[in-house]
Short mmCIF file of C-alpha atoms in Angstrom, two decimals:
data_model
loop_
_atom_site.label_atom_id
_atom_site.label_comp_id
_atom_site.label_asym_id
_atom_site.label_seq_id
_atom_site.Cartn_x
_atom_site.Cartn_y
_atom_site.Cartn_z
CA GLY A 30 12.93 106.95 23.30
CA ALA A 31 12.44 105.05 20.04
CA ALA A 32 9.05 103.47 19.45
CA ALA A 33 8.78 99.68 19.35
CA GLY A 34 9.91 98.42 15.97
CA ASP A 35 12.06 101.47 15.20
CA TYR A 36 15.61 100.81 14.08
CA SER A 37 18.66 102.87 13.25
CA PRO A 38 20.79 101.97 10.22
CA ASN A 39 23.49 104.30 11.57
CA ALA A 40 23.57 102.47 14.90
CA ALA A 41 23.95 99.18 13.03
CA LEU A 42 26.85 100.64 11.02
CA ASN A 43 28.51 101.81 14.24
CA VAL A 44 28.36 98.33 15.78
CA LEU A 45 29.18 96.27 12.69
CA ALA A 46 32.07 98.37 11.30
CA CYS A 47 35.45 97.29 12.67
CA ILE A 48 38.81 99.05 12.74
CA GLY A 49 40.75 97.93 9.68
CA ASN A 50 37.67 97.16 7.55
CA LYS A 51 37.98 98.16 3.91
CA ALA A 52 35.84 101.13 2.85
CA GLU A 53 35.10 101.75 -0.84
CA VAL A 54 33.64 104.89 -2.40
CA VAL A 55 30.80 103.65 -4.62
CA SER A 56 29.49 106.91 -6.12
CA GLY A 57 30.74 110.30 -7.25
CA GLU A 58 34.08 111.47 -8.60
CA ALA A 59 36.10 109.31 -6.19
CA ARG A 60 34.22 106.12 -7.07
CA GLY A 61 36.42 103.03 -6.79
CA SER A 62 38.80 104.59 -4.25
CA THR A 63 39.42 102.70 -1.02
CA GLY A 64 40.31 103.51 2.57
CA ARG A 65 40.19 101.89 6.00
CA VAL A 66 38.03 102.26 9.10
CA THR A 67 40.16 103.82 11.87
CA GLY A 68 37.69 104.15 14.76
CA LYS A 69 34.31 105.33 15.99
CA HIS A 70 33.29 108.64 17.60
CA GLY A 71 30.46 108.37 20.13
CA GLY A 72 27.82 111.01 20.75
CA ILE A 73 27.70 112.05 17.10
CA GLU A 74 27.93 108.32 16.23
CA HIS A 75 30.42 108.62 13.38
CA VAL A 76 32.48 105.83 11.85
CA MET A 77 35.92 107.27 11.13
CA ILE A 78 37.54 106.34 7.80
CA ASP A 79 40.99 107.23 6.52
CA PHE A 80 41.37 108.11 2.84
CA GLY A 81 44.46 109.47 1.10
CA PRO A 82 44.58 113.22 0.31
CA GLU A 83 43.98 112.60 -3.40
CA VAL A 84 40.74 110.76 -2.56
CA LEU A 85 39.56 113.45 -0.13
CA GLU A 86 39.98 116.07 -2.86
CA ASN A 87 37.37 114.25 -4.95
CA LEU A 88 34.83 113.44 -2.22
CA LEU A 89 31.61 115.44 -1.90
CA ILE A 90 28.88 115.42 0.74
CA GLY A 91 26.35 112.78 -0.34
CA ASP A 92 28.87 110.40 -1.93
CA LYS A 93 28.20 106.83 -0.81
CA ILE A 94 30.82 104.71 0.95
CA LEU A 95 30.53 100.95 1.35
CA ILE A 96 32.18 99.44 4.44
CA ARG A 97 32.81 95.71 4.18
CA SER A 98 32.16 95.00 7.87
CA PHE A 99 33.96 92.00 9.27
CA GLY A 100 35.16 91.11 12.76
CA VAL A 101 32.14 91.29 15.09
CA GLY A 102 32.19 88.18 17.30
CA LEU A 103 35.95 87.63 17.01
CA LYS A 104 37.17 85.51 19.96
CA LEU A 105 40.64 84.57 21.16
CA LEU A 106 39.97 80.94 22.03
CA ASP A 107 43.14 80.56 24.10
CA PHE A 108 42.18 83.54 26.27
CA TYR A 109 38.38 83.69 26.10
CA PRO A 110 36.54 84.81 28.23
CA ASP A 111 39.41 86.54 30.09
CA ILE A 112 40.08 88.75 27.04
CA LEU A 113 37.26 90.18 24.92
CA VAL A 114 37.95 91.57 21.43
CA MET A 115 35.69 94.16 19.82
CA ASN A 116 35.65 96.61 16.90
CA THR A 117 38.67 94.89 15.31
CA ASP A 118 39.15 93.34 11.86
CA PRO A 119 40.89 89.95 12.27
CA ALA A 120 43.45 90.90 9.61
CA LEU A 121 44.43 93.95 11.66
CA PHE A 122 44.66 91.84 14.81
CA ASP A 123 47.09 89.50 13.04
CA SER A 124 49.28 92.50 12.16
CA LEU A 125 49.59 93.88 15.71
CA ASN A 126 52.81 93.54 17.71
CA ILE A 127 51.58 90.69 19.92
CA LYS A 128 53.28 87.94 21.92
CA ALA A 129 51.03 85.23 23.32
CA GLY A 130 51.90 83.19 26.40
CA GLU A 131 50.27 83.13 29.82
CA PHE A 132 49.36 86.75 29.03
CA LEU A 133 48.62 88.52 25.77
CA GLU A 134 51.51 90.98 25.47
CA ILE A 135 50.92 93.86 23.07
CA GLY A 136 52.98 96.82 21.93
CA VAL A 137 51.39 100.21 22.60
CA ALA A 138 52.48 103.78 21.97
CA HIS A 139 51.14 105.03 25.34
CA GLN A 140 49.94 103.66 28.68
CA ILE A 141 47.25 105.85 30.22
CA PRO A 142 45.68 105.57 33.70
CA ALA A 143 41.92 105.18 33.97
CA LYS A 144 41.85 108.11 36.44
CA ILE A 145 42.17 110.62 33.58
CA MET A 146 39.55 109.02 31.34
CA GLY A 147 36.28 110.92 30.89
CA SER A 148 33.47 111.00 28.34
CA GLY A 149 32.18 107.52 27.54
CA ILE A 150 31.79 106.41 31.14
CA GLY A 151 28.15 105.39 31.59
CA ASN A 152 27.75 103.76 28.18
CA THR A 153 26.50 100.19 28.44
CA SER A 154 28.59 98.89 25.51
CA ALA A 155 32.05 99.54 24.08
CA HIS A 156 31.08 97.97 20.73
CA SER A 157 30.55 101.45 19.31
CA GLY A 158 31.66 104.94 20.21
CA ASP A 159 34.76 105.88 22.19
CA TYR A 160 36.18 106.77 25.59
CA ASP A 161 37.94 110.14 25.98
CA ILE A 162 41.30 110.98 27.53
CA GLN A 163 41.03 114.19 29.55
CA ILE A 164 43.93 116.51 28.73
CA PHE A 165 43.48 119.27 31.30
CA ASP A 166 46.15 118.47 33.92
CA GLU A 167 49.65 119.68 33.04
CA LYS A 168 51.38 117.13 35.29
CA ALA A 169 49.48 114.24 33.70
CA ILE A 170 50.23 115.56 30.20
CA GLU A 171 53.94 115.49 30.98
CA GLU A 172 53.97 112.21 32.90
CA TYR A 173 52.07 110.23 30.27
CA ARG A 174 53.50 112.07 27.21
CA LEU A 175 50.03 113.08 26.09
CA ASN A 176 51.36 115.87 23.86
CA ASP A 177 52.82 113.10 21.69
CA LEU A 178 49.49 111.33 21.03
CA LYS A 179 48.75 110.72 17.36
CA LEU A 180 45.65 109.65 15.49
CA GLY A 181 45.93 105.90 14.98
CA ASP A 182 48.11 105.27 18.05
CA ILE A 183 47.45 101.96 19.82
CA VAL A 184 47.17 102.74 23.55
CA ALA A 185 46.59 100.85 26.81
CA ILE A 186 44.25 102.18 29.47
CA ILE A 187 45.36 100.80 32.83
CA ASP A 188 42.72 99.82 35.42
CA SER A 189 39.98 100.10 32.79
CA ASP A 190 37.47 97.35 31.97
CA ALA A 191 35.35 97.72 28.82
CA SER A 192 33.54 94.36 29.04
CA HIS A 193 30.10 95.97 29.46
CA GLY A 194 30.87 99.63 28.85
CA TRP A 195 33.86 101.51 30.29
CA ILE A 196 34.43 101.35 34.04
CA TYR A 197 37.29 101.67 36.53
CA ARG A 198 38.46 98.24 37.69
CA GLU A 199 41.82 97.84 39.40
CA GLY A 200 44.07 95.41 37.52
CA ALA A 201 42.01 95.48 34.33
CA VAL A 202 43.49 96.61 31.00
CA THR A 203 41.79 98.00 27.90
CA ILE A 204 43.53 98.38 24.52
CA GLY A 205 42.26 100.86 21.94
CA VAL A 206 43.13 103.24 19.15
CA ILE A 207 43.11 107.04 19.11
CA ALA A 208 40.14 107.78 16.83
CA HIS A 209 39.67 111.55 17.13
CA SER A 210 41.56 114.59 18.36
CA ASN A 211 41.42 116.85 21.41
CA SER A 212 38.57 118.94 22.83
CA VAL A 213 38.20 121.96 25.11
CA VAL A 214 34.88 120.68 26.53
CA SER A 215 35.05 119.43 30.13
CA GLY A 216 35.49 115.65 30.40
CA HIS A 217 36.34 115.32 26.71
CA GLY A 218 39.61 114.91 24.80
CA PRO A 219 41.28 112.48 22.36
CA GLY A 220 38.90 109.55 21.85
CA VAL A 221 39.89 105.90 22.24
CA THR A 222 37.88 103.25 20.39
CA THR A 223 38.20 99.91 22.21
CA MET A 224 39.92 96.96 20.52
CA MET A 225 40.19 94.52 23.41
CA THR A 226 39.76 94.40 27.17
CA SER A 227 40.57 92.12 30.08
CA ALA A 228 38.82 92.53 33.41
CA ARG A 229 41.29 90.02 34.91
CA GLY A 230 44.48 91.64 33.65
CA ARG A 231 45.40 88.98 31.08
CA ILE A 232 46.67 91.75 28.76
CA LYS A 233 50.19 93.08 29.37
CA PRO A 234 51.16 96.15 27.34
CA PHE A 235 54.76 97.03 26.49
CA GLN A 236 56.22 100.18 24.94
CA ASP A 237 56.38 100.30 21.14
CA SER A 238 56.79 103.70 19.50
CA LYS A 239 55.67 102.24 16.15
CA ALA A 240 52.29 101.03 17.48
CA ASN A 241 50.14 103.05 15.12
CA LEU A 242 47.60 101.98 12.49
CA ILE A 243 49.74 103.48 9.72
CA ASN A 244 52.30 100.73 10.37
CA TYR A 245 49.70 97.93 10.39
CA PHE A 246 47.48 98.69 7.40
#
């Protein structure tokens, strides 16, 4: 383990960066170009950023990128503490397809059962990293349209509570974004970075084929 007094700048970046935060290249040939944070990948502890193809062509290993982190501590006062928000820029939250009443209704591209979720279980916090969808069962792939998953899709994980790390809890709902693609390693698959969670089921997802970050940025 780390010695007393040790710290990790990368761990701080992983917690403080929020989906939707502006990222600016501040050195190299692509200096001045901007993109957006799209998620976090646990294990290797990467912050995922989307840049346009013309920017990627000019990026080199070692170029510096400044993320203007904003959103940690965001609370929905009308729903708190029944709904916890994490990893989400408030400007992105305002752009989501949301209807607020007794429940927070939100449009999602897919609804996925907690029973097929894998890597990420055991983490003590969902404020960094991600929670993988296992794509190994042909029946589940067909039933939940998992072949149609896209990077940036907003998804609901049913019977999942991410309040203190990801766990199975009947009636709970977790909302997240697809941050990375598939894997052939057991227990792994497309990664979901958490955006909000309700242990008490105060979130109600509804189908929205346009629920993808590309339509909100």
